[in-house]
Amino acid sequence: MLELKNIKKTYHTGGFSQAALKDFSLKFRQNEFVAILGPSGSGKTTLLNIIGGLDRYDSGDLIINQKSTKKFKETEWDAYRNNCVGFIFQSYNLISHISVLENVELGMTLSGIGKGEKRKKAEELLERVGLEKHKHKLPNQLSGGQMQRVAIARALANDPDIILADEPTGALDSKISKQIMELIADIAKDKLVIMVTHNKELAEEYATRIVKMQDGEMLEDTRAVSKEEKEHKMFNIKKTAMNFLTALNLSFNNIKTKKGRTALTAFAASIGIIGIALILALSNGFKIEIDNFEKDSLSDAPIIIAEQSMNMDEETMTKIHQKDNSKESYPSKKKIYVTENKMEQVTHHNNITEEYVDYLKKMDKKNISGISYQKSTAINLVVHNEEKGYELVSTTNMMMPWTLLPTNPNEDDKGIVENNYDVLAGKINNDEVGLILQVDSKNQMDESTLKQLGLTGKEVSFNDILNKELKLILNNDYYEQIGEYFVPKKDLASLYQNENSIPIKVQAIIRCKEEKEILANGSGIAYTNALTELVVEKNKDSEIVKAQQEKDYNVLSHQVFEEDSKTNTKKIMLAYLGAESTPSAIYIYPKDFKSKDNIVTYLDKYNDKKTEEERVEYTDMAGMISSLSGNIMDAITIVLVAFSSISLIVSSIMIGIITYISVLERTKEIGILRSLGARKKDIKRVFLAETFIIGIFSGTLGILIARLLVIPTNIAIENLSKLENVAKMNPIHAIILITISVILTMISGFIPARVASNKDAVESLRTE
Ligand code: ADP
Ligand code: MG
């Protein structure tokens, strides 16, 4: 049973206090129709709000089920409001953006009643109040009387024991008022109805008990409960909770009523996302583009370890280019001043030793797509041509660069040659003695190169080339000893026909792949590793080599060797003759960018703890270029993303403001939800749900717009740079950005949501 015991309630506004209820006591029966009469300001609404658990009393006690409510927790009040009390207000207090049916269902939703049951009950109730035909309308499509009927249906939804009605007919004309009163009187047959009214006649006609009050005090009670009357236990309080889906539905419906505004907000909020998404798409695309380009260029740009390497670091370069002001410009003295060799300052002389070669051979082969150990050994070939007769060709001929074909150390993986060239005829086999001919993209090869192979004419068929036989002449046949000296033999025909001469054929004709044209196009002759090895193998013990090892002068030119010379030392001569097996230069072709890092690290490690003399320096041009490009790309991306992030923050703040405005607009709704038993938490959810929807919407919109903008962006880039489809949106970026958008909007909606949940229920209901 319900009983008020010495309830006091005072409102404090500013410095002013207003006692709304002064020591008010009242006991109700389980089933009666109590009308509360009294002039405006006498405390009727306050009394009703306290009974309904919307407002709290200052002192005294409200007894529910013979239990004091002094120690009631928030959640208990929420549950009490939800399933024990039904409110009917003068101003109906329906939620305007959901249908009549949904309004009636709302209280049941909060108490967790299943969908089907809820719908059935709501339809029954609407039938009872005579509105079954209007269930799908929005509240503002109904008349006042009809709206009040909806409110009555809603109040009955959770089958409460108490109906509290605050001037339910106050806004209706007398005819409609009577109809509403009949409905309420009907309800009062099996419930406790407490109705506040101004209308004495209606009260006297329908109520079973009239309580008159004035200035917060009881004036008269026509049918007070006597001590003898039996107490009834009436309530069964269940906890309430709004699930996030309900919150989403409420907010979604609310958002639907302001489509234009939401669309604008979402669009504004999406601008940050659009910016970032576009920048990421571009940088993503450019990175791929640069990566591809680097891969291509790296494959053609080996790390070179030559006898001399250039030191191109910044320090050395500035030192070289520094202006020297200590010397007079345009001097008048008739003298030349001698300076140091500038090239010498940046040149490092590498002493490539057996030890170093061994070190290289231990390198992880997975990083390498090709490697060649160049030797300065002369490979002496004699070619024969019908018209021109016999001719000598030497690979050390500076006019015609013969190159050593790189070896691929990985059997199960394509190497540098396979990656860059198509084999047009024949078959490459680096382990067999032979030559490889590279023609350019138009199958061209210059006259002088073909001549070196003994080929002439305007066109040469592949077959003629592959059938052409050259002869490798070994030192012992080629050099003739005359006293202390050696001279090359002049009779090339007999050298060619000599049985010791080794036939050499062209193994294959290759051409750069179309997509590699920029980097690998060109023509020339390459020889296999097996050929160099064979030459060294056969020549290292030749007579001329033996003689040269003993003498301090060049056995061919008769020149005396010089200690510090760069062209005239014994070592160089021995290498030329094939005695020296250490390479003169090493070309390492990395597999990709990362492999190159690994290779470079490995090469650097060799130089640890080595003296300046012993160090072996390499040249890595591609590295210098690409590290620069990668760094610039990253820096640009970071700066641009940072700029766009500002707009993301701005839009978050904006969403915060919009949500706050929404909180203000939905204050009434907050009050209604609270009167239906929604917890503070539930209110917070409603607004977080709203920002969630806006966040998802603006994030997705941003990604969609950015995706569309990628198209014209790519067209513009293509016009400028001929690069197709550069901007590419990474789907992971898109998902991350939508998530960020949701998180940011929810963060920005958090404060307004808190404000909303802390709003006073009674005051929220008072706002219009
Ligand atoms: P009634 O419903 O009988 O017209 P109320 O219960 O609304 O009276 O108000 C009782 C008194 O308490 C009035 O004097 C009113 O001004 C005051 N009052 C009611 N609610 C508030 C409030 N939230 N803040 C300050 N004063 C209030
Ligand atoms: Mg009132």
XYZ file of N, CA, C and O in Angstrom, residues 460-576:
468
model
N 71.417 -9.185 -89.546
C 72.022 -10.472 -89.220
C 70.946 -11.335 -88.586
O 70.238 -10.872 -87.684
N 70.811 -12.556 -89.061
C 69.753 -13.384 -88.478
C 70.232 -13.976 -87.157
O 71.442 -14.150 -86.929
N 69.285 -14.271 -86.295
C 69.620 -14.870 -85.006
C 70.450 -16.127 -85.222
O 71.419 -16.382 -84.516
N 70.044 -16.902 -86.224
C 70.742 -18.160 -86.500
C 72.211 -17.940 -86.819
O 73.069 -18.665 -86.320
N 72.486 -16.913 -87.658
C 73.880 -16.613 -88.001
C 74.684 -16.297 -86.749
O 75.844 -16.674 -86.626
N 74.025 -15.595 -85.845
C 74.730 -15.212 -84.619
C 75.006 -16.442 -83.769
O 76.124 -16.653 -83.291
N 73.985 -17.257 -83.611
C 74.141 -18.424 -82.730
C 75.110 -19.456 -83.334
O 75.726 -20.231 -82.609
N 75.268 -19.408 -84.655
C 76.185 -20.361 -85.289
C 77.615 -19.853 -85.372
O 78.521 -20.593 -85.720
N 77.756 -18.565 -85.095
C 79.086 -17.956 -85.216
C 80.033 -18.536 -84.171
O 79.679 -18.665 -83.007
N 81.245 -18.868 -84.641
C 82.204 -19.431 -83.702
C 83.401 -18.496 -83.570
O 84.012 -18.114 -84.561
N 83.728 -18.121 -82.333
C 84.910 -17.318 -82.059
C 85.920 -18.261 -81.418
O 85.557 -19.317 -80.910
N 87.170 -17.847 -81.408
C 88.180 -18.714 -80.796
C 88.876 -17.968 -79.674
O 89.342 -16.846 -79.827
N 88.930 -18.625 -78.530
C 89.644 -18.057 -77.384
C 91.095 -18.516 -77.489
O 91.392 -19.713 -77.609
N 92.000 -17.558 -77.468
C 93.421 -17.883 -77.603
C 94.073 -17.773 -76.229
O 93.950 -16.754 -75.556
N 94.737 -18.820 -75.834
C 95.376 -18.831 -74.517
C 96.774 -18.218 -74.600
O 97.383 -18.149 -75.670
N 97.265 -17.769 -73.455
C 98.548 -17.049 -73.388
C 99.691 -17.784 -74.094
O 100.443 -17.190 -74.851
N 99.785 -19.081 -73.821
C 100.927 -19.819 -74.360
C 100.938 -19.866 -75.888
O 101.986 -19.989 -76.492
N 99.740 -19.771 -76.489
C 99.682 -19.730 -77.945
C 99.827 -18.318 -78.469
O 100.394 -18.089 -79.523
N 99.303 -17.398 -77.685
C 99.211 -16.025 -78.156
C 100.572 -15.301 -78.049
O 100.949 -14.548 -78.925
N 101.283 -15.522 -76.946
C 102.523 -14.763 -76.728
C 103.725 -15.610 -77.131
O 103.823 -16.787 -76.766
N 104.614 -14.956 -77.780
C 105.826 -15.597 -78.258
C 106.975 -14.972 -77.495
O 107.055 -13.754 -77.372
N 107.832 -15.812 -76.947
C 108.944 -15.279 -76.168
C 110.121 -14.993 -77.093
O 110.528 -15.830 -77.892
N 110.648 -13.789 -76.956
C 111.849 -13.415 -77.725
C 112.858 -12.889 -76.722
O 112.706 -11.778 -76.200
N 113.789 -13.705 -76.363
C 114.772 -13.324 -75.345
C 114.092 -13.133 -74.006
O 113.361 -14.001 -73.521
N 114.253 -11.939 -73.430
C 113.682 -11.626 -72.131
C 112.227 -11.181 -72.272
O 111.530 -11.019 -71.287
N 111.791 -10.896 -73.475
C 110.503 -10.269 -73.693
C 109.523 -11.157 -74.409
O 109.870 -12.173 -74.983
N 108.275 -10.711 -74.360
C 107.192 -11.435 -75.035
C 106.512 -10.516 -76.045
O 106.395 -9.314 -75.797
N 106.075 -11.096 -77.160
C 105.270 -10.323 -78.110
C 104.072 -11.162 -78.550
O 104.180 -12.383 -78.653
N 102.909 -10.513 -78.816
C 101.757 -11.261 -79.302
C 102.007 -11.710 -80.741
O 102.630 -10.986 -81.519
N 101.523 -12.891 -81.059
C 101.707 -13.400 -82.420
C 100.830 -12.624 -83.398
O 99.731 -12.187 -83.034
N 101.286 -12.507 -84.602
C 100.547 -11.707 -85.583
C 99.701 -12.574 -86.524
O 98.722 -12.100 -87.093
N 100.069 -13.830 -86.651
C 99.377 -14.698 -87.603
C 98.069 -15.225 -86.998
O 98.010 -16.303 -86.416
N 97.031 -14.417 -87.162
C 95.750 -14.734 -86.499
C 95.095 -15.977 -87.102
O 94.446 -16.752 -86.410
N 95.300 -16.176 -88.392
C 94.692 -17.337 -89.051
C 95.196 -18.629 -88.427
O 94.395 -19.522 -88.084
N 96.485 -18.712 -88.171
C 96.988 -19.958 -87.583
C 96.595 -20.065 -86.112
O 96.367 -21.162 -85.592
N 96.475 -18.899 -85.455
C 95.982 -18.936 -84.063
C 94.556 -19.494 -84.031
O 94.200 -20.300 -83.180
N 93.745 -19.009 -84.975
C 92.341 -19.428 -85.062
C 92.237 -20.931 -85.320
O 91.424 -21.631 -84.708
N 93.136 -21.402 -86.185
C 93.054 -22.810 -86.553
C 93.813 -23.725 -85.595
O 93.666 -24.949 -85.645
N 94.566 -23.117 -84.688
C 95.329 -23.876 -83.686
C 94.405 -24.812 -82.896
O 93.313 -24.426 -82.481
N 94.845 -26.010 -82.697
C 93.974 -26.959 -81.989
C 93.791 -26.633 -80.507
O 92.849 -27.070 -79.873
N 94.720 -25.806 -79.945
C 94.581 -25.402 -78.532
C 93.531 -24.311 -78.325
O 93.102 -24.070 -77.193
N 93.184 -23.626 -79.422
C 92.216 -22.522 -79.255
C 90.830 -23.087 -78.916
O 90.443 -24.155 -79.392
N 90.159 -22.375 -78.077
C 88.879 -22.899 -77.551
C 87.716 -22.204 -78.258
O 87.626 -20.972 -78.242
N 86.812 -22.977 -78.892
C 85.685 -22.328 -79.574
C 84.702 -21.699 -78.578
O 84.382 -22.298 -77.542
N 84.287 -20.518 -78.901
C 83.327 -19.784 -78.058
C 82.130 -19.420 -78.926
O 82.299 -18.939 -80.037
N 80.938 -19.680 -78.414
C 79.753 -19.349 -79.190
C 78.842 -18.381 -78.424
O 78.992 -18.212 -77.211
N 77.945 -17.778 -79.155
C 76.941 -16.919 -78.514
C 75.839 -17.838 -77.972
O 75.236 -18.593 -78.723
N 75.655 -17.810 -76.672
C 74.642 -18.678 -76.033
C 73.226 -18.210 -76.310
O 72.322 -18.989 -76.554
N 73.055 -16.880 -76.178
C 71.684 -16.372 -76.205
C 71.656 -14.924 -76.659
O 72.658 -14.204 -76.554
N 70.514 -14.540 -77.178
C 70.294 -13.131 -77.522
C 69.183 -12.631 -76.592
O 68.117 -13.256 -76.486
N 69.473 -11.555 -75.901
C 68.476 -11.053 -74.944
C 68.085 -9.619 -75.282
O 68.808 -8.912 -75.971
N 66.925 -9.241 -74.786
C 66.411 -7.880 -75.000
C 65.686 -7.466 -73.721
O 64.999 -8.298 -73.110
N 65.807 -6.213 -73.342
C 65.174 -5.783 -72.095
C 63.655 -5.899 -72.225
O 63.097 -5.694 -73.292
N 63.016 -6.253 -71.117
C 61.555 -6.350 -71.113
C 60.960 -4.969 -71.342
O 61.551 -3.966 -70.937
N 59.767 -4.971 -71.934
C 59.160 -3.696 -72.303
C 59.023 -2.757 -71.109
O 59.330 -1.576 -71.186
N 58.581 -3.318 -69.977
C 58.355 -2.461 -68.810
C 59.668 -1.988 -68.170
O 59.664 -1.140 -67.297
N 60.781 -2.541 -68.630
C 62.073 -2.143 -68.060
C 62.841 -1.236 -69.009
O 64.018 -0.989 -68.809
N 62.130 -0.763 -70.042
C 62.815 -0.049 -71.102
C 63.639 1.137 -70.596
O 64.770 1.338 -71.006
N 63.053 1.893 -69.665
C 63.731 3.097 -69.191
C 65.091 2.758 -68.587
O 66.049 3.482 -68.716
N 65.127 1.618 -67.884
C 66.316 1.328 -67.095
C 67.307 0.385 -67.755
O 68.503 0.481 -67.532
N 66.802 -0.552 -68.530
C 67.699 -1.620 -68.965
C 67.930 -1.663 -70.464
O 68.586 -2.558 -70.966
N 67.409 -0.663 -71.196
C 67.560 -0.707 -72.643
C 69.008 -0.425 -73.046
O 69.706 0.338 -72.395
N 69.453 -1.042 -74.105
C 70.813 -0.819 -74.587
C 71.316 -2.065 -75.274
O 70.625 -3.071 -75.324
N 72.514 -1.986 -75.853
C 73.029 -3.184 -76.507
C 74.492 -3.400 -76.123
O 75.178 -2.469 -75.704
N 74.937 -4.636 -76.245
C 76.316 -4.933 -75.880
C 76.559 -6.429 -75.808
O 75.682 -7.235 -76.124
N 77.768 -6.771 -75.381
C 78.133 -8.179 -75.284
C 78.493 -8.499 -73.834
O 79.212 -7.753 -73.187
N 77.947 -9.601 -73.354
C 78.322 -10.050 -72.013
C 78.937 -11.438 -72.142
O 78.666 -12.154 -73.112
N 79.782 -11.790 -71.206
C 80.357 -13.135 -71.224
C 80.058 -13.826 -69.905
O 79.797 -13.186 -68.895
N 80.057 -15.122 -69.949
C 79.660 -15.860 -68.749
C 80.814 -15.929 -67.759
O 81.989 -15.751 -68.113
N 80.454 -16.218 -66.547
C 81.422 -16.367 -65.478
C 82.388 -17.502 -65.808
O 83.600 -17.424 -65.558
N 81.836 -18.543 -66.412
C 82.653 -19.710 -66.737
C 83.797 -19.323 -67.671
O 84.901 -19.861 -67.566
N 83.538 -18.357 -68.552
C 84.568 -17.936 -69.488
C 85.748 -17.295 -68.752
O 86.897 -17.649 -68.989
N 85.464 -16.346 -67.855
C 86.565 -15.723 -67.096
C 87.331 -16.762 -66.293
O 88.553 -16.717 -66.223
N 86.592 -17.654 -65.683
C 87.246 -18.654 -64.842
C 88.166 -19.545 -65.679
O 89.260 -19.881 -65.254
N 87.667 -19.876 -66.849
C 88.463 -20.723 -67.737
C 89.758 -20.019 -68.133
O 90.840 -20.611 -68.099
N 89.631 -18.724 -68.463
C 90.798 -17.951 -68.885
C 91.831 -17.912 -67.762
O 93.015 -18.178 -67.976
N 91.350 -17.618 -66.552
C 92.275 -17.540 -65.414
C 92.908 -18.908 -65.160
O 94.114 -19.041 -64.976
N 92.073 -19.911 -65.214
C 92.513 -21.277 -64.961
C 93.633 -21.700 -65.927
O 94.651 -22.250 -65.526
N 93.410 -21.372 -67.196
C 94.374 -21.816 -68.220
C 95.607 -20.930 -68.275
O 96.671 -21.374 -68.688
N 95.447 -19.667 -67.903
C 96.557 -18.735 -68.087
C 97.436 -18.536 -66.858
O 98.534 -18.014 -66.981
N 96.939 -18.924 -65.727
C 97.663 -18.539 -64.516
C 99.059 -19.169 -64.429
O 99.938 -18.618 -63.754
N 99.254 -20.280 -65.091
C 100.569 -20.915 -65.064
C 101.289 -20.807 -66.406
O 102.223 -21.548 -66.689
N 100.816 -19.889 -67.249
C 101.423 -19.753 -68.580
C 102.851 -19.200 -68.472
O 103.227 -18.631 -67.449
N 103.563 -19.372 -69.553
C 104.977 -18.952 -69.580
C 105.112 -17.464 -69.300
O 105.961 -17.043 -68.526
N 104.271 -16.699 -69.938
C 104.380 -15.238 -69.783
C 104.121 -14.829 -68.328
O 104.767 -13.945 -67.788
N 103.177 -15.528 -67.691
C 102.882 -15.208 -66.282
C 104.094 -15.541 -65.417
O 104.519 -14.742 -64.583
N 104.648 -16.717 -65.640
C 105.830 -17.112 -64.865
C 106.948 -16.097 -65.037
O 107.588 -15.681 -64.064
N 107.162 -15.701 -66.277
C 108.226 -14.739 -66.558
C 107.930 -13.412 -65.867
O 108.793 -12.816 -65.223
N 106.676 -13.009 -65.975
C 106.315 -11.713 -65.390
C 106.480 -11.704 -63.866
O 106.880 -10.705 -63.287
N 106.168 -12.821 -63.253
C 106.284 -12.872 -61.790
C 107.724 -12.642 -61.326
O 107.954 -12.154 -60.226
N 108.687 -12.967 -62.170
C 110.098 -12.805 -61.785
C 110.630 -11.408 -62.067
O 111.525 -10.931 -61.385
N 110.076 -10.782 -63.070
C 110.666 -9.526 -63.542
C 110.046 -8.293 -62.893
O 108.887 -8.296 -62.492
N 110.863 -7.232 -62.789
C 110.392 -5.975 -62.231
C 110.020 -4.986 -63.327
O 109.876 -3.797 -63.087
N 109.913 -5.505 -64.522
C 109.477 -4.645 -65.621
C 108.405 -5.394 -66.396
O 108.263 -6.610 -66.278
N 107.668 -4.658 -67.157
C 106.578 -5.206 -67.943
C 107.164 -6.007 -69.099
O 107.877 -5.464 -69.949
N 106.863 -7.315 -69.116
C 107.486 -8.158 -70.125
C 106.955 -7.912 -71.538
O 107.533 -8.393 -72.509
N 105.872 -7.186 -71.639
C 105.347 -6.855 -72.968
C 105.842 -5.495 -73.437
O 106.314 -5.335 -74.558
N 105.766 -4.494 -72.549
C 106.096 -3.127 -72.958
C 107.530 -2.734 -72.594
O 107.998 -1.682 -73.012
N 108.169 -3.552 -71.773
C 109.546 -3.301 -71.299
C 109.628 -2.153 -70.317
O 110.716 -1.765 -69.928
N 108.508 -1.606 -69.921
C 108.516 -0.495 -68.948
C 108.857 -1.009 -67.564
O 108.397 -2.091 -67.173
N 109.598 -0.195 -66.817
C 109.908 -0.564 -65.432
C 108.699 -0.179 -64.563
O 108.114 0.875 -64.744
N 108.304 -1.071 -63.640
C 107.136 -0.768 -62.783
C 107.427 0.353 -61.809
O 108.555 0.511 -61.339
N 106.394 1.110 -61.494
C 106.551 2.191 -60.495
C 105.695 1.837 -59.281
O 104.569 1.365 -59.434
N 106.235 2.105 -58.122
C 105.578 1.714 -56.870
C 104.170 2.292 -56.720
O 103.201 1.588 -56.452
N 104.043 3.628 -56.926
C 102.771 4.299 -56.630
C 101.912 4.535 -57.870
O 100.918 5.239 -57.810
N 102.261 3.918 -58.941
C 101.530 4.178 -60.179
C 100.139 3.554 -60.151
O 99.882 2.570 -59.463
N 99.279 4.162 -60.933
C 97.943 3.604 -61.002
C 97.761 2.756 -62.242
O 96.784 2.048 -62.393
N 98.656 2.892 -63.159
C 98.504 2.139 -64.407
C 99.666 1.190 -64.651
O 99.552 0.278 -65.464
N 100.714 1.376 -63.944
C 101.919 0.619 -64.286
C 102.507 -0.063 -63.048
O 103.520 0.357 -62.522
N 101.818 -1.097 -62.588
C 102.398 -1.870 -61.481
C 102.406 -3.342 -61.888
O 101.696 -3.761 -62.808
N 103.177 -4.089 -61.158
C 103.290 -5.513 -61.443
C 101.949 -6.207 -61.227
O 101.532 -7.087 -61.974
N 101.251 -5.738 -60.180
C 99.978 -6.349 -59.831
C 98.976 -6.203 -60.982
O 98.287 -7.163 -61.356
N 98.941 -5.021 -61.544
C 98.008 -4.770 -62.641
C 98.355 -5.646 -63.838
O 97.483 -6.263 -64.467
N 99.616 -5.717 -64.124
C 100.068 -6.515 -65.269
C 99.734 -7.996 -65.064
O 99.249 -8.673 -65.985
N 99.985 -8.485 -63.852
C 99.689 -9.898 -63.569
C 98.191 -10.183 -63.694
O 97.787 -11.230 -64.195
N 97.404 -9.229 -63.245
C 95.957 -9.392 -63.357
C 95.554 -9.449 -64.829
O 94.750 -10.281 -65.238
N 96.146 -8.593 -65.612
C 95.859 -8.542 -67.046
C 96.184 -9.883 -67.709
O 95.459 -10.373 -68.575
